[in-house]
């Protein structure tokens, strides 16, 4: 069998794996032969998209190159690294109805929208049938690994806090919407439920209502109605689960009334949702009384262990819990009690990347084994750059902000090294070539011969004023130190946070915005502020603070509901709750206006004298 045919087999067979053992065996074989399969995947992508306009600029007829090692080397030499900006003119033409093969030979009929929380605006990304197939495949594969540790009943239900946003047509007639919206509307979503023998509590009308508040109410109502059948609780991001149970604290009496009477709250005013939900529930006074009794106890206990108390057969809570989701883990553990938190798999709007093959690992230590058939992966080695004085020159500071790491030349998957940090580069079946994803990962080890990755942070999401460089992860550690003081010296909790590097005033300084639930003395908040300022360990920051080329850290306490306003801003601009991530560092003027208008108190650090 020649390599192209063999590769076609490798890339297609996994869509027909049925049993858990079969799909795991497929992946184990792929992982064992990761380097060869990666080269075959690259050849397959280039053959499928032969002579498209974008590739024509860089590379000729690859079918003349039989040696796959030579093809891999030629591709890396001839085709440059690219960002979304390089593909945007082509994607915009496709959105406007251009029929010529610009990025792929297969016509692109659907475009995904990124969440927009990283850069403040949503971006179009090509979405094809391959996108839905790989989503189905990784869900089946992940479920197979989970089933080895957490056994669930066939035919059980899943309490899924999932949300679609509205799809719309571009000027050229293409369907546009979030990747999650496309997936939930696809046949693959139904197949996934059949294959895993786990069925979501909520019908399609609830998932696609377009109003996340009404969807959340119905998710909770139906989850309670089927509470004895629910096997696990899940959402795309941990944020959505925490948000849902915060809502539950305010809605539980209304939910109990609806279960008792078989009615539906007047807050649900979307006709198709009302009709569908009322077609499912019937009066259940005994269940309502049981839930009411448990909730009265839970309210006195600050809702600790709400999930196992109300859903007694739940085996685990499952969601993306890495990166910007880590700050929600404490609250999620509070709601989950002793239930395991299982981290979901690693992917992006552009491509799925890795699967969690060790579901029992705590979220803080989870790694993801790269799936070598999904895309062709390259890795840019990154090294922490050493700070150099720039005399507080703002032009130099901006230059440093765009140079957060020193880079080496990209290497293929087969050449990555344990302990090294990398930025991921993707070549996808959907028409992205040597696309810089912007994710920083560390290779922790190998599963067979495919690397296991630990997600570190997003590139460019950094706080910087002078020669300082603090990443999203650095910020999270600092906020954790401050919130520990908050927790130990008051009964308040940190609801959410973000930050901003204010360079409008001299000297520039960091601003951290906190939303707090509960009352806190001002001296405690001042102590939190000081502790956070002193906890940044970046050498450039410490030196700059000591020389006053960076001013004292500012802690802004915003009113309750501020971060919900930020969520609603993004959803109002087309994002779905399933994709929402609170931006941890922002220069978005709309968000800063919301934050500053809602600021009630300001504190300035006394660290460094």
Coordinates of C-alpha atoms in Angstrom, one line a residue:
X1 CA 0.0 0.0 0.0
X2 CA 1.5 3.4 -0.9
X3 CA 1.8 6.1 1.6
X4 CA -1.0 8.3 0.3
X5 CA -3.5 5.3 0.4
X6 CA -2.2 4.2 3.7
X7 CA -2.6 7.7 5.1
X8 CA -6.2 7.9 3.8
X9 CA -6.9 4.7 5.7
X10 CA -5.3 6.1 8.9
X11 CA -7.3 9.4 8.7
X12 CA -10.6 7.8 7.9
X13 CA -10.8 4.5 9.9
X14 CA -11.2 6.2 13.2
X15 CA -14.6 7.6 12.1
X16 CA -15.9 4.1 12.1
X17 CA -14.6 2.8 15.4
X18 CA -17.5 1.6 17.5
X19 CA -16.6 0.1 20.9
X20 CA -14.5 1.7 23.6
X21 CA -11.7 -0.9 23.3
X22 CA -11.7 -0.4 19.5
X23 CA -11.3 3.3 19.6
X24 CA -8.6 3.2 22.3
X25 CA -6.7 0.6 20.3
X26 CA -6.9 2.8 17.2
X27 CA -5.4 5.8 19.2
X28 CA -2.7 3.6 20.8
X29 CA -1.6 2.5 17.4
X30 CA -1.6 6.1 16.1
X31 CA 0.4 7.2 19.1
X32 CA 2.9 4.5 18.6
X33 CA 3.5 5.6 15.0
X34 CA 3.0 9.3 15.6
X35 CA 5.9 10.5 13.5
X36 CA 5.0 8.5 10.4
X37 CA 1.3 9.4 10.8
X38 CA 2.1 13.0 11.1
X39 CA 4.0 13.0 7.8
X40 CA 1.2 11.0 6.2
X41 CA -1.3 13.6 7.6
X42 CA 0.7 16.4 6.0
X43 CA 0.8 14.6 2.7
X44 CA -3.0 14.0 2.8
X45 CA -3.8 17.6 3.6
X46 CA -1.6 18.9 0.8
X47 CA -3.0 16.3 -1.7
X48 CA -6.6 17.2 -0.8
X49 CA -5.8 20.9 -1.2
X50 CA -3.5 20.7 -4.2
X51 CA -3.3 23.9 -6.3
X52 CA -5.4 26.1 -3.9
X53 CA -4.5 29.8 -4.3
X54 CA -2.8 30.2 -0.9
X55 CA -0.5 27.2 -1.4
X56 CA 0.3 28.1 -5.0
X57 CA 2.3 31.0 -3.8
X58 CA 4.7 28.8 -1.9
X59 CA 4.8 25.3 -3.1
X60 CA 4.4 23.4 -6.4
X61 CA 3.1 19.9 -7.3
X62 CA 3.8 17.9 -4.1
X63 CA 2.7 14.7 -5.9
X64 CA 6.1 14.6 -7.5
X65 CA 7.8 14.2 -4.1
X66 CA 7.4 10.6 -3.0
X67 CA 9.7 10.7 0.1
X68 CA 7.6 12.0 3.0
X69 CA 10.6 13.1 5.0
X70 CA 11.6 15.3 2.1
X71 CA 8.1 16.6 1.8
X72 CA 8.0 17.5 5.5
X73 CA 11.3 19.4 5.1
X74 CA 10.3 21.1 1.9
X75 CA 7.0 22.3 3.4
X76 CA 8.7 23.8 6.4
X77 CA 11.2 25.5 4.2
X78 CA 8.9 26.9 1.5
X79 CA 5.7 27.8 3.3
X80 CA 6.1 30.6 5.9
X81 CA 4.6 30.7 9.4
X82 CA 1.3 32.6 9.3
X83 CA -1.2 34.2 11.6
X84 CA -4.9 34.7 11.2
X85 CA -4.2 38.1 9.6
X86 CA -2.5 36.2 6.7
X87 CA -5.6 34.1 6.0
X88 CA -8.2 36.8 6.7
X89 CA -8.3 38.2 3.1
X90 CA -9.0 34.7 1.8
X91 CA -11.6 33.9 4.4
X92 CA -13.3 37.2 3.8
X93 CA -13.5 36.5 0.1
X94 CA -15.0 33.0 0.9
X95 CA -17.5 34.7 3.2
X96 CA -18.5 37.0 0.3
X97 CA -19.2 34.1 -2.0
X98 CA -15.9 33.5 -3.9
X99 CA -16.2 30.0 -5.4
X100 CA -12.5 29.6 -6.5
X101 CA -10.4 27.2 -4.4
X102 CA -8.6 29.8 -2.2
X103 CA -7.8 27.6 0.9
X104 CA -9.4 24.2 0.2
X105 CA -10.5 22.3 -2.8
X106 CA -13.6 21.3 -1.1
X107 CA -16.1 24.2 -1.0
X108 CA -16.3 25.8 2.5
X109 CA -20.0 26.3 3.3
X110 CA -19.7 27.1 7.0
X111 CA -17.5 29.6 9.0
X112 CA -16.9 29.4 12.8
X113 CA -16.6 32.4 14.9
X114 CA -13.9 32.4 17.6
X115 CA -15.0 33.6 21.1
X116 CA -13.4 37.0 20.7
X117 CA -12.4 37.1 24.4
X118 CA -8.7 37.0 23.6
X119 CA -8.3 39.9 21.2
X120 CA -11.6 41.7 21.7
X121 CA -13.1 40.7 18.3
X122 CA -14.4 37.5 16.8
X123 CA -12.6 36.0 13.9
X124 CA -13.9 33.7 11.1
X125 CA -12.3 30.3 10.9
X126 CA -13.2 27.7 8.2
X127 CA -15.5 24.9 9.4
X128 CA -16.0 21.7 7.4
X129 CA -17.4 18.2 7.8
X130 CA -14.0 17.2 9.0
X131 CA -14.4 19.6 12.0
X132 CA -17.6 17.9 13.1
X133 CA -16.0 14.4 12.6
X134 CA -13.0 15.2 14.7
X135 CA -15.2 16.6 17.4
X136 CA -17.3 13.5 17.4
X137 CA -14.1 11.4 17.4
X138 CA -12.4 13.1 20.3
X139 CA -15.6 13.0 22.4
X140 CA -15.9 9.2 21.8
X141 CA -12.2 8.7 22.5
X142 CA -12.3 10.8 25.7
X143 CA -15.5 8.9 26.8
X144 CA -13.7 5.6 26.3
X145 CA -10.8 6.6 28.5
X146 CA -13.2 7.9 31.2
X147 CA -15.2 4.7 31.1
X148 CA -12.1 2.8 32.2
X149 CA -12.2 4.6 35.6
X150 CA -15.7 5.9 36.0
X151 CA -18.4 3.4 35.0
X152 CA -21.7 5.0 34.0
X153 CA -25.0 3.3 33.2
X154 CA -26.1 2.8 29.7
X155 CA -29.0 5.0 28.7
X156 CA -28.2 7.4 31.6
X157 CA -28.6 11.2 31.3
X158 CA -26.1 14.0 31.3
X159 CA -26.7 17.4 32.8
X160 CA -25.1 19.5 30.1
X161 CA -24.9 23.2 30.4
X162 CA -24.5 23.8 26.6
X163 CA -25.5 26.8 24.6
X164 CA -25.8 27.6 20.9
X165 CA -25.7 31.2 19.6
X166 CA -27.6 32.3 16.6
X167 CA -26.3 31.3 13.2
X168 CA -26.5 33.8 10.3
X169 CA -25.7 34.0 6.6
X170 CA -22.7 35.9 5.3
X171 CA -22.9 38.1 2.2
X172 CA -22.0 35.1 0.2
X173 CA -24.6 32.9 1.7
X174 CA -22.3 30.9 4.1
X175 CA -23.6 29.8 7.5
X176 CA -21.7 31.6 10.3
X177 CA -21.8 30.9 14.0
X178 CA -19.6 29.6 16.8
X179 CA -18.0 26.1 16.4
X180 CA -20.1 24.8 19.3
X181 CA -23.3 26.0 17.6
X182 CA -22.3 24.2 14.4
X183 CA -21.5 21.0 16.4
X184 CA -24.7 21.0 18.5
X185 CA -26.7 21.4 15.2
X186 CA -24.8 18.6 13.5
X187 CA -25.7 14.9 13.0
X188 CA -22.4 14.1 14.9
X189 CA -23.9 15.5 18.1
X190 CA -26.7 13.0 17.9
X191 CA -24.3 10.2 17.0
X192 CA -22.1 11.0 20.0
X193 CA -25.1 10.5 22.4
X194 CA -26.0 7.2 20.7
X195 CA -22.4 6.0 20.8
X196 CA -21.7 6.9 24.4
X197 CA -25.2 5.8 25.5
X198 CA -25.5 9.0 27.5
X199 CA -28.2 11.5 26.6
X200 CA -28.4 15.2 27.4
X201 CA -31.3 16.2 29.7
X202 CA -32.2 19.1 27.5
X203 CA -33.7 19.0 24.0
X204 CA -32.4 20.9 21.0
X205 CA -34.9 23.7 21.5
X206 CA -33.3 24.5 24.9
X207 CA -29.7 24.3 23.7
X208 CA -30.5 26.6 20.7
X209 CA -32.8 29.1 22.4
X210 CA -30.3 32.0 21.8
X211 CA -31.0 33.3 25.4
X212 CA -28.5 31.8 27.8
X213 CA -30.6 32.8 30.9
X214 CA -33.6 30.9 29.6
X215 CA -31.5 28.0 28.5
X216 CA -29.8 27.8 31.9
X217 CA -33.1 27.8 33.7
X218 CA -34.4 24.9 31.6
X219 CA -31.1 23.0 31.9
X220 CA -31.5 23.2 35.7
X221 CA -35.2 22.4 35.6
X222 CA -34.8 19.3 33.4
X223 CA -31.6 18.3 35.2
X224 CA -33.6 18.2 38.5
X225 CA -36.6 16.5 36.9
X226 CA -34.3 13.7 35.7
X227 CA -32.0 13.9 38.8
X228 CA -32.0 10.2 39.5
X229 CA -30.9 9.4 36.0
X230 CA -28.0 11.9 35.7
X231 CA -24.6 10.2 35.5
X232 CA -22.3 13.2 35.1
X233 CA -22.4 17.0 34.9
X234 CA -20.6 18.8 32.1
X235 CA -20.1 22.0 30.0
X236 CA -17.6 23.2 27.6
X237 CA -15.9 25.4 30.1
X238 CA -15.9 25.2 34.0
X239 CA -17.1 28.8 34.0
X240 CA -20.5 27.8 32.6
X241 CA -21.0 25.2 35.4
X242 CA -20.1 27.7 38.1
X243 CA -22.3 30.3 36.5
X244 CA -25.3 27.9 36.3
X245 CA -25.0 26.9 40.0
X246 CA -24.7 30.6 41.1
X247 CA -27.9 31.1 39.2
X248 CA -29.4 28.0 41.0
X249 CA -28.8 29.7 44.4
X250 CA -31.3 32.4 43.3
X251 CA -33.7 30.2 41.3
X252 CA -34.2 27.1 43.4
X253 CA -37.6 28.0 44.9
X254 CA -39.0 28.8 41.5
X255 CA -37.6 25.6 40.0
X256 CA -39.2 23.6 42.9
X257 CA -42.6 25.3 42.2
X258 CA -42.4 24.3 38.5
X259 CA -41.5 20.7 39.4
X260 CA -44.3 20.5 41.9
X261 CA -47.0 22.0 39.6
X262 CA -45.7 20.8 36.2
X263 CA -45.5 24.4 35.1
X264 CA -42.9 26.7 33.6
X265 CA -41.8 30.0 34.9
X266 CA -43.0 33.1 33.1
X267 CA -39.3 34.1 32.6
X268 CA -39.3 31.5 29.8
X269 CA -41.0 33.4 27.0
X270 CA -39.6 31.7 23.9
X271 CA -42.5 29.8 22.4
X272 CA -40.7 26.8 21.1
X273 CA -38.8 26.4 24.4
X274 CA -42.0 26.6 26.5
X275 CA -43.9 24.1 24.3
X276 CA -41.0 21.6 24.3
X277 CA -40.3 21.7 28.0
X278 CA -44.0 21.6 29.0
X279 CA -44.2 18.6 26.8
X280 CA -41.6 16.8 28.9
X281 CA -42.5 17.6 32.6
X282 CA -45.6 16.6 34.5
X283 CA -46.4 17.5 38.2
X284 CA -44.0 15.8 40.6
X285 CA -44.8 17.0 44.1
X286 CA -42.7 14.3 45.9
X287 CA -39.6 15.2 44.0
X288 CA -40.2 18.9 44.5
X289 CA -40.5 18.4 48.3
X290 CA -37.3 16.3 48.4
X291 CA -35.4 19.0 46.5
X292 CA -36.8 21.8 48.6
X293 CA -35.8 20.0 51.8
X294 CA -32.2 19.5 50.6
X295 CA -31.9 23.1 49.3
X296 CA -33.0 24.5 52.7
X297 CA -30.1 22.6 54.2
X298 CA -27.7 23.5 51.4
X299 CA -28.5 27.2 51.7
X300 CA -27.4 27.1 55.4
X301 CA -24.2 25.4 54.3
X302 CA -23.4 27.9 51.5
X303 CA -24.3 25.3 48.8
X304 CA -21.4 23.0 49.6
X305 CA -21.7 19.6 47.7
X306 CA -24.8 20.7 45.9
X307 CA -24.1 18.5 42.9
X308 CA -23.9 15.1 44.7
X309 CA -26.7 16.1 47.1
X310 CA -29.2 16.8 44.4
X311 CA -27.9 14.4 41.8
X312 CA -27.0 11.3 43.9
X313 CA -25.9 9.1 40.9
X314 CA -23.4 11.6 39.4
X315 CA -19.9 10.0 39.0
X316 CA -17.9 13.1 38.1
X317 CA -17.9 16.7 36.8
X318 CA -16.4 17.1 33.3
X319 CA -15.2 20.3 31.6
X320 CA -12.3 22.3 30.3
X321 CA -10.6 23.4 33.5
X322 CA -7.1 24.5 32.4
X323 CA -5.8 28.0 31.5
X324 CA -8.2 30.8 32.2
X325 CA -10.6 28.3 33.8
X326 CA -8.3 27.4 36.7
X327 CA -9.6 30.3 38.9
X328 CA -13.0 28.7 38.9
X329 CA -11.8 25.4 40.3
X330 CA -12.2 26.3 44.0
X331 CA -15.8 27.3 43.5
X332 CA -16.4 24.2 41.3
X333 CA -14.9 22.0 44.0
X334 CA -17.2 23.7 46.5
X335 CA -20.2 22.7 44.5
X336 CA -18.9 19.2 43.6
X337 CA -17.9 18.2 47.1
X338 CA -16.0 14.9 46.9
X339 CA -16.9 14.2 43.2
X340 CA -13.9 14.0 40.9
X341 CA -13.2 16.9 38.6
X342 CA -12.2 15.5 35.2
X343 CA -10.5 17.9 32.7
X344 CA -11.9 17.8 29.2
X345 CA -9.7 17.7 26.1
X346 CA -7.5 20.3 24.5
X347 CA -8.6 22.1 21.3
X348 CA -9.3 25.4 19.7
X349 CA -11.8 26.8 17.1
X350 CA -9.1 25.9 14.5
X351 CA -8.5 22.3 15.5
X352 CA -8.7 19.7 18.2
X353 CA -5.2 18.9 19.5
X354 CA -5.0 16.4 22.4
X355 CA -7.0 14.0 24.5
X356 CA -6.9 13.5 28.3
X357 CA -5.8 9.8 28.6
X358 CA -5.5 10.0 32.4
X359 CA -9.0 11.2 33.5
X360 CA -8.2 10.7 37.2
X361 CA -5.4 13.3 37.1
X362 CA -6.4 16.5 39.0
X363 CA -7.1 19.5 36.6
X364 CA -3.9 21.3 37.8
X365 CA -1.8 18.4 36.6
X366 CA -3.6 17.2 33.5
X367 CA -1.8 16.6 30.3
X368 CA -3.1 16.0 26.7
X369 CA -1.7 13.4 24.3
X370 CA -1.5 14.9 20.8
X371 CA -3.8 13.1 18.3
X372 CA -1.5 12.8 15.2
X373 CA -4.3 12.3 12.6
X374 CA -6.3 15.5 13.3
X375 CA -3.9 18.1 11.9
X376 CA -0.2 18.4 11.1
X377 CA 1.5 19.9 14.2
X378 CA 4.7 21.9 14.5
X379 CA 6.2 23.4 17.6
X380 CA 8.2 26.6 18.0
X381 CA 10.7 26.3 20.9
X382 CA 10.3 29.2 23.3
X383 CA 12.8 30.6 25.8
X384 CA 12.0 33.2 28.4
X385 CA 13.7 36.4 27.4
X386 CA 15.8 38.2 29.9
X387 CA 14.8 41.8 30.8
X388 CA 16.9 44.7 29.6
X389 CA 16.6 48.2 30.8
X390 CA 14.6 50.4 28.4
X391 CA 14.5 53.5 30.6
X392 CA 10.7 53.5 30.7
X393 CA 10.5 54.4 27.0
X394 CA 7.0 53.5 26.0
X395 CA 8.1 52.7 22.4
X396 CA 10.6 50.2 23.7
X397 CA 8.0 48.8 26.2
X398 CA 5.6 48.2 23.4
X399 CA 8.4 46.4 21.5
X400 CA 9.0 44.2 24.5
X401 CA 5.3 43.4 24.8
X402 CA 5.4 41.8 21.4
X403 CA 8.6 39.9 22.2
X404 CA 7.5 37.8 25.2
X405 CA 9.7 34.9 24.3
X406 CA 12.9 34.2 22.3
X407 CA 12.0 31.7 19.5
X408 CA 14.0 28.9 17.8
X409 CA 13.0 27.4 14.4
X410 CA 9.9 25.2 14.5
X411 CA 10.3 21.5 14.9
X412 CA 8.0 18.6 13.9
X413 CA 6.2 16.5 16.5
X414 CA 8.9 13.9 16.4
X415 CA 11.6 16.3 17.6
X416 CA 10.0 17.9 20.7
X417 CA 11.8 17.5 24.0
X418 CA 10.5 16.9 27.5
X419 CA 10.6 20.1 29.7
X420 CA 10.7 22.5 26.7
X421 CA 8.0 25.1 26.1
X422 CA 6.6 25.6 22.6
X423 CA 4.1 27.6 20.7
X424 CA 1.8 25.3 18.6
X425 CA 1.7 25.7 14.8
X426 CA -1.2 24.0 12.9
X427 CA -1.7 22.8 9.3
X428 CA -5.3 21.7 9.1
X429 CA -7.6 19.9 6.7
X430 CA -9.8 23.1 6.8
X431 CA -7.3 25.3 5.0
X432 CA -4.9 26.8 7.6
X433 CA -1.2 26.3 6.7
X434 CA 1.5 26.7 9.3
X435 CA -0.9 28.7 11.4
X436 CA 0.4 30.1 14.7
X437 CA -2.1 29.2 17.3
X438 CA -0.7 31.4 20.0
X439 CA -0.9 28.7 22.7
X440 CA 2.1 28.1 24.9
X441 CA 2.5 24.4 26.0
X442 CA 5.1 22.4 27.8
X443 CA 6.0 18.8 26.8
X444 CA 5.6 16.8 30.0
X445 CA 6.3 13.4 28.6
X446 CA 5.1 11.0 25.9
X447 CA 2.1 8.6 25.5
X448 CA 3.7 5.9 23.4
X449 CA 5.5 8.3 20.9
X450 CA 3.1 11.2 20.8
X451 CA 3.9 14.1 23.2
X452 CA 1.8 14.9 26.3
X453 CA 1.3 18.6 26.6
X454 CA 0.6 20.8 29.6
X455 CA -1.2 24.0 28.6
X456 CA 0.7 27.0 30.0
X457 CA -0.9 30.2 28.7
X458 CA -1.8 32.2 25.6
X459 CA 0.9 34.2 24.0
X460 CA 0.6 38.0 24.0
X461 CA -1.9 37.9 26.9
X462 CA 0.6 39.6 29.1
X463 CA 0.8 42.5 31.5
X464 CA 3.7 44.7 30.6
X465 CA 4.6 48.4 31.3
X466 CA 8.3 48.6 31.1
X467 CA 10.8 45.6 31.0
X468 CA 8.3 43.5 32.9
X469 CA 6.5 40.5 31.4
X470 CA 3.8 38.7 33.4
X471 CA 1.7 36.0 31.7
X472 CA -1.9 35.0 32.3
X473 CA -0.5 32.2 34.5
X474 CA 1.7 34.6 36.5
X475 CA -1.4 36.8 37.1
X476 CA -3.5 33.8 38.2
X477 CA -0.8 32.8 40.8
X478 CA -0.7 36.4 42.1
X479 CA -4.5 36.7 42.4
X480 CA -4.6 33.3 44.1
X481 CA -2.2 34.7 46.8
X482 CA -4.5 37.8 47.3
X483 CA -7.7 35.7 47.4
X484 CA -6.2 33.5 50.1
X485 CA -6.0 36.5 52.3
X486 CA -9.5 37.5 51.4
X487 CA -10.8 34.0 52.3
X488 CA -8.8 33.7 55.6
X489 CA -9.7 37.2 56.9
X490 CA -13.3 37.5 55.8
X491 CA -16.3 35.4 54.7
X492 CA -16.1 36.9 51.2
X493 CA -15.2 35.1 48.0
X494 CA -13.6 36.3 44.8
X495 CA -16.3 35.9 42.0
X496 CA -14.1 36.9 39.0
X497 CA -11.2 39.1 38.0
X498 CA -9.3 40.7 35.1
X499 CA -6.4 43.1 34.7
X500 CA -5.1 46.0 32.6
X501 CA -1.6 47.6 32.2
X502 CA -2.3 51.3 32.5
X503 CA 0.3 53.2 30.6
X504 CA -1.8 56.4 30.2
X505 CA -0.2 57.8 33.3
X506 CA 3.5 58.0 34.2
X507 CA 4.7 55.8 35.6
X508 CA 2.5 53.0 34.2
X509 CA 1.1 50.5 36.6
X510 CA -1.0 47.3 36.8
X511 CA -4.7 47.5 37.6
X512 CA -6.5 44.4 38.9
X513 CA -10.3 44.4 39.0
X514 CA -12.0 42.2 41.5
X515 CA -15.7 41.3 41.9
X516 CA -16.4 40.1 45.4
X517 CA -19.4 38.4 47.1
X518 CA -19.7 39.3 50.7
X519 CA -18.5 42.1 53.0
X520 CA -14.8 42.9 53.5
X521 CA -13.0 45.4 55.7
X522 CA -11.0 48.0 53.7
X523 CA -7.8 47.1 55.6
X524 CA -8.2 43.5 54.4
X525 CA -8.5 44.6 50.8
X526 CA -5.5 46.9 51.2
X527 CA -3.6 43.9 52.5
X528 CA -4.8 41.8 49.5
X529 CA -3.5 44.6 47.1
X530 CA -0.1 44.7 48.8
X531 CA 0.2 40.9 48.8
X532 CA -0.5 40.7 45.0
X533 CA 2.0 43.5 44.2
X534 CA 4.7 41.8 46.2
X535 CA 3.9 38.3 44.7
X536 CA 4.9 39.1 41.1
X537 CA 8.3 37.4 40.8
X538 CA 9.2 38.5 37.3
X539 CA 12.6 40.1 37.6
X540 CA 11.7 43.0 35.3
X541 CA 8.7 43.8 37.4
X542 CA 10.5 43.7 40.7
X543 CA 13.4 45.9 39.5
X544 CA 10.9 48.3 37.9
X545 CA 8.9 48.6 41.1
X546 CA 12.0 49.2 43.2
X547 CA 13.1 52.0 40.9
X548 CA 9.6 53.4 40.6
X549 CA 9.6 53.0 36.8
X550 CA 6.4 51.0 37.5
X551 CA 3.9 52.5 39.9
X552 CA 2.1 50.8 42.8
X553 CA -0.5 48.1 41.8
X554 CA -4.1 49.3 41.8
X555 CA -6.9 47.1 43.1
X556 CA -10.3 48.1 41.9
X557 CA -13.4 46.5 43.6
X558 CA -16.3 46.5 41.1
X559 CA -20.0 46.1 42.0
X560 CA -21.8 42.8 41.9
X561 CA -22.8 41.7 38.4
X562 CA -20.0 43.6 36.6
X563 CA -18.6 40.4 35.1
X564 CA -22.1 39.4 34.0
X565 CA -22.2 42.7 32.1
X566 CA -19.0 41.7 30.4
X567 CA -20.4 38.3 29.5
X568 CA -23.6 40.0 28.1
X569 CA -21.4 42.3 26.0
X570 CA -19.7 39.4 24.3
X571 CA -23.0 37.4 23.9
X572 CA -24.6 40.5 22.5
X573 CA -21.8 40.5 19.9
X574 CA -22.5 36.9 18.8
X575 CA -20.5 34.8 21.3
X576 CA -22.1 31.8 22.9
X577 CA -21.9 31.1 26.6
X578 CA -20.3 27.7 25.7
X579 CA -17.3 29.6 24.4
X580 CA -17.0 32.4 26.8
X581 CA -13.8 33.0 28.8
X582 CA -13.4 36.0 31.0
X583 CA -10.4 37.9 29.5
X584 CA -7.7 37.9 32.2
X585 CA -5.8 40.9 30.7
X586 CA -7.6 43.5 28.6
X587 CA -7.0 46.7 26.7
X588 CA -10.5 46.5 25.2
X589 CA -11.9 50.0 25.7
X590 CA -15.5 48.8 26.0
X591 CA -14.6 46.4 28.7
X592 CA -12.5 49.0 30.5
X593 CA -15.4 51.4 30.4
X594 CA -17.7 48.8 32.0
X595 CA -15.1 48.0 34.6
X596 CA -14.3 51.6 35.5
X597 CA -17.9 52.7 35.6
X598 CA -18.7 49.8 38.0
X599 CA -15.6 50.4 40.2
X600 CA -16.7 51.2 43.8
X601 CA -13.4 51.3 45.6
X602 CA -9.7 51.7 44.7
X603 CA -6.7 50.5 46.7
X604 CA -3.0 51.2 46.0
X605 CA -0.2 48.9 47.0
X606 CA 2.2 49.9 49.8
X607 CA 4.7 47.2 48.8
X608 CA 8.2 48.5 47.9
X609 CA 7.6 51.5 50.2

